Amino acid sequence: MRLALAIAAFVILIIHGLVFYDQFFHKWESYQTAYFDQARALAKTDTERAAVSGRKPRIEQTIVTTFGENRVDRCLTCHIGSDDPRFKEHAQPLRSHPFSEALGDRLLNGKWERRHKFSDFGCTVCHDGQGRGLETFYAHGEDHYWNDPLLGYVTQHDWRAEFKDKLKSTEFMQANCAQCHTEENFKSTPLVAQGRQLFFRKNCYGCHRIEGLSSGTLGPDLSEVGKKFKLDYLWESIVDPRANSKTSVMPQFKLSEAEIRALVTFLKSRRGINYSETSLDRYRATLAGKSTVGKVAQPGQPGAAATSVATASSVVATVPTAALGEKLINDKSCLACHKLGNQDGGVAPDLSFAGLVRDEQWFMEHFRDPRARVADSIMPSFGFPETDFLSITAYLKSLTTPPPFTSPAEFFKGTCARCHGEKGDGKGAIAVYLEPYPRDLTKAGFMNSKSDERLITSIKEGVAGTSMAPWGHVLNDEQVRSLLAYIRQTYVKDKQRPLKERDVPNTNPIAMSAESVTRGDQIFQQRCTGCHGKKADGKGPNSLDILPRPRNLHNADFLNATTDRRLFESILYGVQGTAMPPWVDYGLTKNDVGNLVNYLRSLNQNAQTTKTGNKH
Amino acid sequence: MAVGKPAKHAVEELTEGQQNRRRMLAWLSSVGLFGSAIISAISNLVFIKPRATYGAPNRFGIGKPDDFPSGTRIALGEHRVCIVREGDKLCAISTTCTHLGCIIAPSETGFACPCHGSRFDQDGNVTGGPAPKPLPWYALSLAPNGELEVDKGTEVGAGTYLKV
Ligand code: FES
């Protein structure tokens, strides 16, 4: 009992002692003492000596009220020699802050003068870090979950090792200069300017939105990306887009390390708000309905930013030419996604023969609105000037060398396999980016339920509303036949059986009428929405579990190119090799199907009237 | 309650060794507890005053000595201090009235308070009005970056000048 009391008393004493020590003997106090001692030794005049004498260690803090939210900076508590030119050779934390022209410092009569006084700007405005922290760990923020770890100096312990050296650079500080110096070509932030240019030159703006700069919707909004993410994450997202998001469709751009650095710095500078705006400015800006961040183009006009930048860059086009188109295709990073010759972005269809299989009108409609012809295309709408589109079209049309057809196998390998896969299983390199997916040619159920004529038509005329191009412009009938034979023989394992004759009308016997459409709508809502979705866009609750995915029935090009007969057949007898069941087994009558077909046609009627010339 | 055994232990004689051990333990316990108490007391006394507050800083730079030509008496409103320079001598005098804390302005004869009419001479001594105490002088020093620094945390006696 007494022993326990004695031990307890001692434990309490030790704990108290530790707390006491922790609270009274700080690192920063010893830094300050060291500073005072050395400053006293360095003092040459009485005034200098007097300035140090009598000073005792204490928390030095600056409260900065000028830049957005108030900041409390206690950095000078450790870095107490920051503004003492005599300490420029000392080791950190006492070393004085360097002077530099890039920071706006001026050399006057042999003496440097600071442009950004620490008492006005504090430290964290430029350096990031946690201004209130009094210990290295808390102040520099060496923690993955810290809001703003020190910019350009700290390497996180869990940062990817191969990025470590790249991320330790004072250059990244330009991202913070750009918080106040928003001018497009501010001379001290060349990296930010270069990054901004790259953002447009590499067509990032086509997919990403940045408030006041661009309005892409395909990729994440980057307006505040610098606030949310750290340098390593930004770097990684650019060099390895799928590192953090497995489903990312962002292509891997071939960028030099300097270019990545510029882009990372530019992105780090995007913080939604910036310090140079007071909250009042921000309020006024919201009232005026526009942002004051980035004064490149009028926000809200999708094409505006692109146009102004496109014309501002070296390409000032007046007459569309194929040569200009070639330059544009390369400059504008089309090949970051598409394939052309031996350059391959690995995301979007091969353009090498596009000029043979698509016509001018198709190209122009596709450029102006990528979803005009392929309903679910992921291609962003790039707001290039019309002359650029015409030039690209001219260039693509000038590529008239057809792919060599030495054998069906070679042709398949060189042309079809990129989508349909080397094994014909529909899992080609770019298949995941295509909507709808390429057919799985190994599915005997599907392949054997279709006549040769039907499949030959698909090869020759393409499949409207999808990425399947009309290869009849490249291959003659003989070659198409041998290609199909090759596919059947190589990929479809089961033997082809004679097709059952089916009792299907050639044209819809039910006349188109509002009543019929309503009836069709009712049936659709009862029977079809599980897969095709309430909106008939192919995104029903079951759709995710099904491959191939249910058709998007708003794909006007596809539906308009599909005959009544084929719709009847698909609905009544199902589509073998897919999840579409034979509805005749579930009690749908021909009249029901007629109403359904009318309903589907009505969905795409508007599109039908605005578009002409679907067939090639 | 059942009748227990007679408490034999209580009357048992302690050996000398046991006594020593008890004394030792008691001593150790009291050192532990008293030590803790003293440390706590010191901590409390020290921590009762915050080490840093979010008010305006006590120590601040006010610019180069050249910004204050000889003969100037410049009141820095936001800092509530008046910088006086005569020749190569500089000092910083508070401009907060010692009566109720109004901001006073330099006048021809020294300082004058607009609120209740306190008057002070050039050195901040009270010459009239309700102010009970002279205006404090603050420590002024020349920071290594060449700027004058006022430390409102340190009062100095009237007549303490900084020579530049
Ligand atoms: S406050 Fe200055 S005289 Fe009363």
PDB file of N, CA, C and O in Angstrom, chain A residues 12-13 15-17 19-20 24, chain B residues 32-48:
ATOM      1  N   ILE A  12       3.564  10.506 -10.917  1.00  0.00           N
ATOM      2  CA  ILE A  12       2.957  11.818 -11.128  1.00  0.00           C
ATOM      3  C   ILE A  12       4.027  12.893 -11.263  1.00  0.00           C
ATOM      4  O   ILE A  12       3.992  13.735 -12.147  1.00  0.00           O
ATOM      5  N   LEU A  13       5.043  12.778 -10.397  1.00  0.00           N
ATOM      6  CA  LEU A  13       6.121  13.768 -10.462  1.00  0.00           C
ATOM      7  C   LEU A  13       6.818  13.737 -11.815  1.00  0.00           C
ATOM      8  O   LEU A  13       7.081  14.770 -12.434  1.00  0.00           O
ATOM      9  N   ILE A  15       5.606  12.642 -14.686  1.00  0.00           N
ATOM     10  CA  ILE A  15       4.719  13.167 -15.739  1.00  0.00           C
ATOM     11  C   ILE A  15       4.707  14.695 -15.701  1.00  0.00           C
ATOM     12  O   ILE A  15       4.871  15.370 -16.711  1.00  0.00           O
ATOM     13  N   HIS A  16       4.573  15.217 -14.496  1.00  0.00           N
ATOM     14  CA  HIS A  16       4.580  16.668 -14.360  1.00  0.00           C
ATOM     15  C   HIS A  16       5.863  17.262 -14.903  1.00  0.00           C
ATOM     16  O   HIS A  16       5.870  18.264 -15.612  1.00  0.00           O
ATOM     17  N   GLY A  17       6.947  16.580 -14.528  1.00  0.00           N
ATOM     18  CA  GLY A  17       8.247  17.071 -14.975  1.00  0.00           C
ATOM     19  C   GLY A  17       8.342  17.097 -16.490  1.00  0.00           C
ATOM     20  O   GLY A  17       8.802  18.070 -17.088  1.00  0.00           O
ATOM     21  N   VAL A  19       5.848  17.232 -18.699  1.00  0.00           N
ATOM     22  CA  VAL A  19       4.977  18.283 -19.245  1.00  0.00           C
ATOM     23  C   VAL A  19       5.662  19.633 -19.097  1.00  0.00           C
ATOM     24  O   VAL A  19       5.714  20.443 -20.020  1.00  0.00           O
ATOM     25  N   PHE A  20       6.213  19.840 -17.892  1.00  0.00           N
ATOM     26  CA  PHE A  20       6.898  21.092 -17.602  1.00  0.00           C
ATOM     27  C   PHE A  20       8.034  21.314 -18.599  1.00  0.00           C
ATOM     28  O   PHE A  20       8.147  22.360 -19.228  1.00  0.00           O
ATOM     29  N   PHE A  24       8.340  24.301 -21.353  1.00  0.00           N
ATOM     30  CA  PHE A  24       9.238  25.415 -21.047  1.00  0.00           C
ATOM     31  C   PHE A  24      10.540  25.391 -21.819  1.00  0.00           C
ATOM     32  O   PHE A  24      11.203  26.397 -21.934  1.00  0.00           O
TER      33      PHE A  24
ATOM     34  N   GLY B  32       7.481  13.074  -3.995  1.00  0.00           N
ATOM     35  CA  GLY B  32       6.743  13.008  -5.275  1.00  0.00           C
ATOM     36  C   GLY B  32       5.599  13.989  -5.285  1.00  0.00           C
ATOM     37  O   GLY B  32       5.467  14.794  -6.215  1.00  0.00           O
ATOM     38  N   LEU B  33       4.788  13.958  -4.241  1.00  0.00           N
ATOM     39  CA  LEU B  33       3.589  14.807  -4.267  1.00  0.00           C
ATOM     40  C   LEU B  33       3.927  16.282  -4.173  1.00  0.00           C
ATOM     41  O   LEU B  33       3.392  17.105  -4.905  1.00  0.00           O
ATOM     42  N   PHE B  34       4.877  16.594  -3.288  1.00  0.00           N
ATOM     43  CA  PHE B  34       5.253  18.012  -3.167  1.00  0.00           C
ATOM     44  C   PHE B  34       5.887  18.530  -4.452  1.00  0.00           C
ATOM     45  O   PHE B  34       5.602  19.640  -4.901  1.00  0.00           O
ATOM     46  N   GLY B  35       6.741  17.694  -5.013  1.00  0.00           N
ATOM     47  CA  GLY B  35       7.377  18.090  -6.290  1.00  0.00           C
ATOM     48  C   GLY B  35       6.334  18.429  -7.333  1.00  0.00           C
ATOM     49  O   GLY B  35       6.365  19.484  -7.959  1.00  0.00           O
ATOM     50  N   SER B  36       5.365  17.511  -7.477  1.00  0.00           N
ATOM     51  CA  SER B  36       4.299  17.745  -8.459  1.00  0.00           C
ATOM     52  C   SER B  36       3.578  19.036  -8.150  1.00  0.00           C
ATOM     53  O   SER B  36       3.295  19.853  -9.036  1.00  0.00           O
ATOM     54  N   ALA B  37       3.271  19.218  -6.880  1.00  0.00           N
ATOM     55  CA  ALA B  37       2.515  20.404  -6.498  1.00  0.00           C
ATOM     56  C   ALA B  37       3.287  21.656  -6.856  1.00  0.00           C
ATOM     57  O   ALA B  37       2.733  22.614  -7.411  1.00  0.00           O
ATOM     58  N   ILE B  38       4.587  21.654  -6.616  1.00  0.00           N
ATOM     59  CA  ILE B  38       5.387  22.852  -6.900  1.00  0.00           C
ATOM     60  C   ILE B  38       5.434  23.118  -8.405  1.00  0.00           C
ATOM     61  O   ILE B  38       5.194  24.224  -8.867  1.00  0.00           O
ATOM     62  N   ILE B  39       5.673  22.033  -9.147  1.00  0.00           N
ATOM     63  CA  ILE B  39       5.727  22.212 -10.609  1.00  0.00           C
ATOM     64  C   ILE B  39       4.391  22.750 -11.119  1.00  0.00           C
ATOM     65  O   ILE B  39       4.330  23.682 -11.926  1.00  0.00           O
ATOM     66  N   SER B  40       3.300  22.162 -10.606  1.00  0.00           N
ATOM     67  CA  SER B  40       1.978  22.630 -11.049  1.00  0.00           C
ATOM     68  C   SER B  40       1.796  24.096 -10.726  1.00  0.00           C
ATOM     69  O   SER B  40       1.300  24.874 -11.548  1.00  0.00           O
ATOM     70  N   ALA B  41       2.207  24.481  -9.543  1.00  0.00           N
ATOM     71  CA  ALA B  41       2.022  25.868  -9.137  1.00  0.00           C
ATOM     72  C   ALA B  41       2.784  26.802 -10.059  1.00  0.00           C
ATOM     73  O   ALA B  41       2.240  27.788 -10.557  1.00  0.00           O
ATOM     74  N   ILE B  42       4.035  26.438 -10.346  1.00  0.00           N
ATOM     75  CA  ILE B  42       4.837  27.295 -11.235  1.00  0.00           C
ATOM     76  C   ILE B  42       4.165  27.379 -12.615  1.00  0.00           C
ATOM     77  O   ILE B  42       3.982  28.455 -13.177  1.00  0.00           O
ATOM     78  N   SER B  43       3.767  26.182 -13.119  1.00  0.00           N
ATOM     79  CA  SER B  43       3.132  26.163 -14.438  1.00  0.00           C
ATOM     80  C   SER B  43       1.921  27.086 -14.444  1.00  0.00           C
ATOM     81  O   SER B  43       1.742  27.889 -15.362  1.00  0.00           O
ATOM     82  N   ASN B  44       1.101  26.945 -13.417  1.00  0.00           N
ATOM     83  CA  ASN B  44      -0.115  27.756 -13.381  1.00  0.00           C
ATOM     84  C   ASN B  44       0.207  29.235 -13.403  1.00  0.00           C
ATOM     85  O   ASN B  44      -0.427  30.002 -14.119  1.00  0.00           O
ATOM     86  N   LEU B  45       1.214  29.611 -12.622  1.00  0.00           N
ATOM     87  CA  LEU B  45       1.570  31.032 -12.582  1.00  0.00           C
ATOM     88  C   LEU B  45       2.022  31.523 -13.950  1.00  0.00           C
ATOM     89  O   LEU B  45       1.694  32.615 -14.377  1.00  0.00           O
ATOM     90  N   VAL B  46       2.805  30.668 -14.617  1.00  0.00           N
ATOM     91  CA  VAL B  46       3.330  31.095 -15.918  1.00  0.00           C
ATOM     92  C   VAL B  46       2.243  31.085 -16.988  1.00  0.00           C
ATOM     93  O   VAL B  46       2.098  32.011 -17.762  1.00  0.00           O
ATOM     94  N   PHE B  47       1.448  30.010 -16.981  1.00  0.00           N
ATOM     95  CA  PHE B  47       0.470  29.852 -18.068  1.00  0.00           C
ATOM     96  C   PHE B  47      -0.748  30.743 -17.922  1.00  0.00           C
ATOM     97  O   PHE B  47      -1.578  30.819 -18.801  1.00  0.00           O
ATOM     98  N   ILE B  48      -0.853  31.410 -16.790  1.00  0.00           N
ATOM     99  CA  ILE B  48      -2.015  32.261 -16.600  1.00  0.00           C
ATOM    100  C   ILE B  48      -1.993  33.392 -17.622  1.00  0.00           C
ATOM    101  O   ILE B  48      -3.009  33.929 -18.021  1.00  0.00           O
TER     102      ILE B  48
END
